[in-house]
Tab-separated table of C-alpha atoms in Angstrom:
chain	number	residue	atom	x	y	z
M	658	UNK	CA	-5.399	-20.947	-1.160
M	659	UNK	CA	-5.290	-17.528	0.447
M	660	UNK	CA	-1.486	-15.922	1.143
M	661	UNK	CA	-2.171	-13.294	3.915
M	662	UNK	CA	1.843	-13.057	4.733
M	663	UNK	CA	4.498	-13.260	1.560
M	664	UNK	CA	6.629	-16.460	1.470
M	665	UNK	CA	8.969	-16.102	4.015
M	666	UNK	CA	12.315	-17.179	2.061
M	667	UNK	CA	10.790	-14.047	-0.816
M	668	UNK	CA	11.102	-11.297	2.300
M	669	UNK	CA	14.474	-12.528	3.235
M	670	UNK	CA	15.997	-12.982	-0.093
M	671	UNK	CA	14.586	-9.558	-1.604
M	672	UNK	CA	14.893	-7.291	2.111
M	673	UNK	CA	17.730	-5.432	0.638
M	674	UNK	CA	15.981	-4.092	-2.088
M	675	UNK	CA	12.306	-4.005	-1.069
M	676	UNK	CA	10.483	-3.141	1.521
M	677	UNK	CA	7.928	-5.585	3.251
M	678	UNK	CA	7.818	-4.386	6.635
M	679	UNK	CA	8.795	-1.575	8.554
M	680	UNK	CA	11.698	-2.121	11.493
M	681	UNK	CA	9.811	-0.623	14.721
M	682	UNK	CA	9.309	-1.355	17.958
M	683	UNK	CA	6.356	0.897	18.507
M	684	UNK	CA	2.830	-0.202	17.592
M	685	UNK	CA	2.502	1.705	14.378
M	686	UNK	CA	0.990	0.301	11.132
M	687	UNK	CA	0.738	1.177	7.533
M	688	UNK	CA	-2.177	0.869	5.391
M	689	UNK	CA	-1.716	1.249	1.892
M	690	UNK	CA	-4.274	1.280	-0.980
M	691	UNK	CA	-3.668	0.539	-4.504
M	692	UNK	CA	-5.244	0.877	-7.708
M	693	UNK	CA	-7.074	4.382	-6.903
M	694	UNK	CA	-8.210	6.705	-6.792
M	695	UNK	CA	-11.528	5.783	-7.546
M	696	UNK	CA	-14.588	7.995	-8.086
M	697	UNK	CA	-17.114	6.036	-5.854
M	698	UNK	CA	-14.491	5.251	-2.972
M	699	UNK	CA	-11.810	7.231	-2.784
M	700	UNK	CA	-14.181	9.671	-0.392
M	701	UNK	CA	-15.383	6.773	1.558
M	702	UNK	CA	-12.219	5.326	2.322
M	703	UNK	CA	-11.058	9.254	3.388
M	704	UNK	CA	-14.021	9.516	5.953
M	705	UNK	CA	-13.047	6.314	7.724
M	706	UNK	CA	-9.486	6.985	8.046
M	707	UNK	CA	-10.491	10.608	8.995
M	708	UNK	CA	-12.561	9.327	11.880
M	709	UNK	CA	-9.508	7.731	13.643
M	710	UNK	CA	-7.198	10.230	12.697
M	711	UNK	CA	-5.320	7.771	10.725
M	712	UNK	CA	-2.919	7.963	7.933
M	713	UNK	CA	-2.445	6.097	4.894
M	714	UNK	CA	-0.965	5.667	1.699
M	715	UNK	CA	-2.540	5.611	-1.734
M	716	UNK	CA	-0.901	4.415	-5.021
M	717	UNK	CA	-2.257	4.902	-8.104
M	718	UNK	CA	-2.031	4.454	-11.211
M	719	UNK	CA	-1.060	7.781	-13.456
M	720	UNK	CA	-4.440	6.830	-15.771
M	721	UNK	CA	-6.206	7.054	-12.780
M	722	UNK	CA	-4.613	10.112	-11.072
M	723	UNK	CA	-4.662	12.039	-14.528
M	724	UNK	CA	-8.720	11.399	-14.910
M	725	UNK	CA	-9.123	11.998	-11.271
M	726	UNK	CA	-6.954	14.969	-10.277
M	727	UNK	CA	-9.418	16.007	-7.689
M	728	UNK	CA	-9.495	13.180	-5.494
M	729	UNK	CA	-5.490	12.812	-5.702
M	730	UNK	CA	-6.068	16.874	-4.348
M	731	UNK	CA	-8.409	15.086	-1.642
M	732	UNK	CA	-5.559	12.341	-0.506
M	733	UNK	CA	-2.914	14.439	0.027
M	734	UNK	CA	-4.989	17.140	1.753
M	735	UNK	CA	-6.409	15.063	4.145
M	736	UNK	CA	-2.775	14.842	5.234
M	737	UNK	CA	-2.207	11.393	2.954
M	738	UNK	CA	0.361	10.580	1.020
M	739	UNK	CA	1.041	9.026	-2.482
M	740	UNK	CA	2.694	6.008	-3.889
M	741	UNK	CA	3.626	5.229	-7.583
M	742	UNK	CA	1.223	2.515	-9.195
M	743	UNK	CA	2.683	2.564	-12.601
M	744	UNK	CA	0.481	4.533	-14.999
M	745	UNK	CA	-1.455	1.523	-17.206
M	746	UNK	CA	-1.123	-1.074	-13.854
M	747	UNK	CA	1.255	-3.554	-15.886
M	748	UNK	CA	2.278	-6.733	-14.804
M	749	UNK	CA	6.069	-6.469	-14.433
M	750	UNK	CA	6.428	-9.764	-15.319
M	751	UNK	CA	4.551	-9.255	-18.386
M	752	UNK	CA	6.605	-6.884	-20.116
M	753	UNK	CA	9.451	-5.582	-21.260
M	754	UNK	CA	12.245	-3.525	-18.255
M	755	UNK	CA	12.543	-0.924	-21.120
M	756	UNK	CA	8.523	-0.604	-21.251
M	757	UNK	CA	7.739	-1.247	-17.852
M	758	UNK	CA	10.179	1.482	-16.569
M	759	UNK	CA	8.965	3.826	-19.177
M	760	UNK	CA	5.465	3.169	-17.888
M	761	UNK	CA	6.613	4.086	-14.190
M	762	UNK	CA	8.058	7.302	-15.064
M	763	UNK	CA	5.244	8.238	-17.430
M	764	UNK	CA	3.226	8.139	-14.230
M	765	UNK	CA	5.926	10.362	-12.548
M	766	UNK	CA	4.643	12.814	-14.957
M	767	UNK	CA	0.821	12.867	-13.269
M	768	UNK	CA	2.423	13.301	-9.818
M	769	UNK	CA	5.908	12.989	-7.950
M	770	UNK	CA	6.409	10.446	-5.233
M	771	UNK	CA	9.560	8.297	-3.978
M	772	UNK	CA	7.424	5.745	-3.030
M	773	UNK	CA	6.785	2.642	-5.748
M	774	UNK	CA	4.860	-0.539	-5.537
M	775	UNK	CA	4.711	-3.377	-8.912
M	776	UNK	CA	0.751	-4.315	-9.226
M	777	UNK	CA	0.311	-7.984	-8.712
M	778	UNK	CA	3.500	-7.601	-6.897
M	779	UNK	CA	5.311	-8.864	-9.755
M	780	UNK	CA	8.906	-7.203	-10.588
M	781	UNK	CA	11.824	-8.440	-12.477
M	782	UNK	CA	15.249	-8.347	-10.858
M	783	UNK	CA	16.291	-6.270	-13.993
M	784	UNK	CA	13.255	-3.418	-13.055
M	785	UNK	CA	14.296	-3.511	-9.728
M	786	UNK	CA	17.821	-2.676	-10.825
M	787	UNK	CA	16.572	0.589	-12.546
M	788	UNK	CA	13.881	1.518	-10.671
M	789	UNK	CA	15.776	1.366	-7.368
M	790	UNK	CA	18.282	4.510	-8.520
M	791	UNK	CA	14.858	6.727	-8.184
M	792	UNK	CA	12.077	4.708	-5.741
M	793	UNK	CA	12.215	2.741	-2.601
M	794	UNK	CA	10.311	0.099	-3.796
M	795	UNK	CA	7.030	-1.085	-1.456
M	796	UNK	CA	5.334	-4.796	-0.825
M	797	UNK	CA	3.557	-5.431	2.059
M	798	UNK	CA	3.329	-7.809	4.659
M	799	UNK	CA	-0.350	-8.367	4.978
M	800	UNK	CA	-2.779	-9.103	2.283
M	801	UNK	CA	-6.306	-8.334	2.866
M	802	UNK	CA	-7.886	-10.302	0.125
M	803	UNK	CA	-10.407	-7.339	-0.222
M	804	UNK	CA	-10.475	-7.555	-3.863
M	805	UNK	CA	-11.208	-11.406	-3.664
M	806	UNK	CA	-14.636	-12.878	-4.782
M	807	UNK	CA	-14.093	-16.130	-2.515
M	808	UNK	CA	-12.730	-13.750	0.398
M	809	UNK	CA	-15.822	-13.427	2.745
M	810	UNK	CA	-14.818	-9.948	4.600
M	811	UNK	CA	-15.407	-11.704	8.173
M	812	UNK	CA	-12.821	-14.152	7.871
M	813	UNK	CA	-10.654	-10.951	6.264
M	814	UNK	CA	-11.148	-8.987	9.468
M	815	UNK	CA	-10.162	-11.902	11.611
M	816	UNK	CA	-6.886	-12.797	9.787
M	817	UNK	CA	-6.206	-9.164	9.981
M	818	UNK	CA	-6.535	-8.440	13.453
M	819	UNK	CA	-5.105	-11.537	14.687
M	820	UNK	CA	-1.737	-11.443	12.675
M	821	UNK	CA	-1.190	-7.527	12.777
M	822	UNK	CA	1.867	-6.361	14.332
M	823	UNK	CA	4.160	-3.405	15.046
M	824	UNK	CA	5.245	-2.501	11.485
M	825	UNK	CA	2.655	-4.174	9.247
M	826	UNK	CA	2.267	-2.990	5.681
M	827	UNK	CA	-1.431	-3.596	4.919
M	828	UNK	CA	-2.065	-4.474	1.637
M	829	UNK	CA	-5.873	-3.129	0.943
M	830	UNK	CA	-7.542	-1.549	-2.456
M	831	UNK	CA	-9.093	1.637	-3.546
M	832	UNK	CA	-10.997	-0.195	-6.248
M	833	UNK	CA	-14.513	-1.089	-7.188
M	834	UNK	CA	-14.277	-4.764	-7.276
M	835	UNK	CA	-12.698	-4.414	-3.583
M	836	UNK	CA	-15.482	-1.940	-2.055
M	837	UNK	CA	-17.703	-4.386	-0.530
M	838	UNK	CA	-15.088	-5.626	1.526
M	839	UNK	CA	-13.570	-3.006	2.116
M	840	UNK	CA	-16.694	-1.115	3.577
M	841	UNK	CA	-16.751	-4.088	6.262
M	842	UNK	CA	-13.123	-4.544	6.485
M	843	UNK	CA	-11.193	-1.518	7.107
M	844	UNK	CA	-13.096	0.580	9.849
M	845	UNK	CA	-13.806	-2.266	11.713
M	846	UNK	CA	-9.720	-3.296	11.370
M	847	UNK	CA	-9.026	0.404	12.371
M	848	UNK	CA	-10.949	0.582	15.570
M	849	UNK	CA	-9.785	-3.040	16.523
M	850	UNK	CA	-6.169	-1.727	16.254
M	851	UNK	CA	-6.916	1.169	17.895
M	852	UNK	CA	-8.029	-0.311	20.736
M	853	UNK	CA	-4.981	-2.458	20.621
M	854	UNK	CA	-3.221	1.087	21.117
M	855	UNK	CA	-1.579	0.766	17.040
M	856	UNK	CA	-0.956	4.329	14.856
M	857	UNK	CA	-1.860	4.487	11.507
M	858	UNK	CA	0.789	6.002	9.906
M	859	UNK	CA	1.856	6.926	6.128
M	860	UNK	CA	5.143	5.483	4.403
M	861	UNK	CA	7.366	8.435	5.286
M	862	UNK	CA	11.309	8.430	4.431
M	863	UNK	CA	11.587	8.777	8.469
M	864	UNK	CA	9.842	5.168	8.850
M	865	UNK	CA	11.725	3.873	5.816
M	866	UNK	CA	15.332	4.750	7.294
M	867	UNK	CA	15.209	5.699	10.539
M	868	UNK	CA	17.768	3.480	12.273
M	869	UNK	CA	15.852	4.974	15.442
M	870	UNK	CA	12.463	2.933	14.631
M	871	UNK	CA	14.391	-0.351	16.373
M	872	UNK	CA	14.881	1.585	19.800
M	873	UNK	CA	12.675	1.650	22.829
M	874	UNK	CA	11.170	4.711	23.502
């Protein structure tokens, strides 16, 4: 069974700590990437957000970012910006707070961002509780599925475009296993919402906090 939205009850219990979904009235979105960059994709996925003038967010792992330094060069040049991935992608549940947070800033070390997302989604309230003095901590509220063997990109799309709203956090992934999908999947979902009159915007601290997103303008 495919999950495109988080458990309802999860976003309300958690919204004072994470972030699943930005507070706006105006038709912006946020696509996010994780698991980059990725030597094979990383360009691709730049070119199609480049042709819509759209902005994104990438986060990566610190393996990943140290082997690849010139494609993390390529993100944020191209006017992109980054999110941290933790540096070996460990499961939060998995491990240790002590290791896992050690992990997290040992990817700090590659590159600085305020931005933070668990893979798999999966953080302990005791990680949250340390990691939240240095990171606003980022779900999503839409899961593409990308990644998925038994997610045919078609029925992907459609979920996509039919659920999107003003705020969405798209979940999507700058990884290998995900590109097939993905090459379907996201500039079709881009010119769709564009045509819907949506922004593609990055996670900014403006979006984040801006009391100002839930006004009219």
């Amino acid at each position: 069974m495919f999950f495109f939205t988080p458990p309802s009850l999860i976003q309300k219990l958690s919204n004072n700590f994470l972030h699943w979904k930005i507070k706006t009235l105006d038709k912006k979105v946020f696509l996010s990437f994780d698991d980059g960059p990725t030597p094979g994709l990383t360009k691709e996925i730049l070119s199609y957000l480049n042709q819509y003038n759209a902005r994104a967010t990438f986060f990566c792992t610190g393996k990943k970012a140290r082997e690849n330094p010139d494609l993390i060069q390529k993100i944020l040049e191209n006017n992109h910006c980054l999110g941290n991935h933790t540096y070996h992608h460990l499961d939060g549940w998995r491990c240790s707070t002590n290791k896992y947070v050690k992990d997290v800033m040992q990817c700090d070390q590659v590159f600085h961002s305020s931005l933070f997302r668990p893979p798999y989604g999966r953080i302990t309230p005791a990680q949250i509780k340390q990691l939240k003095k240095k990171f606003d901590i980022i779900m999503w509220s839409l899961m593409s599925y990308d990644y998925h063997p038994r997610m045919s990109p078609e029925r992907s799309l459609k979920k996509l475009n039919s659920i999107t709203d003003n705020g969405s956090i798209i979940l999507m992934h700058d990884s290998l296993n995900a590109k097939h999908n993905l090459k379907y999947i996201l500039p079709a979902m881009i010119e769709n919402l564009a045509i819907k009159g949506y922004k593609f915007e990055r996670l900014d601290q403006e979006f984040l906090y801006e009391e100002d997103n839930q006004s009219p303008k």
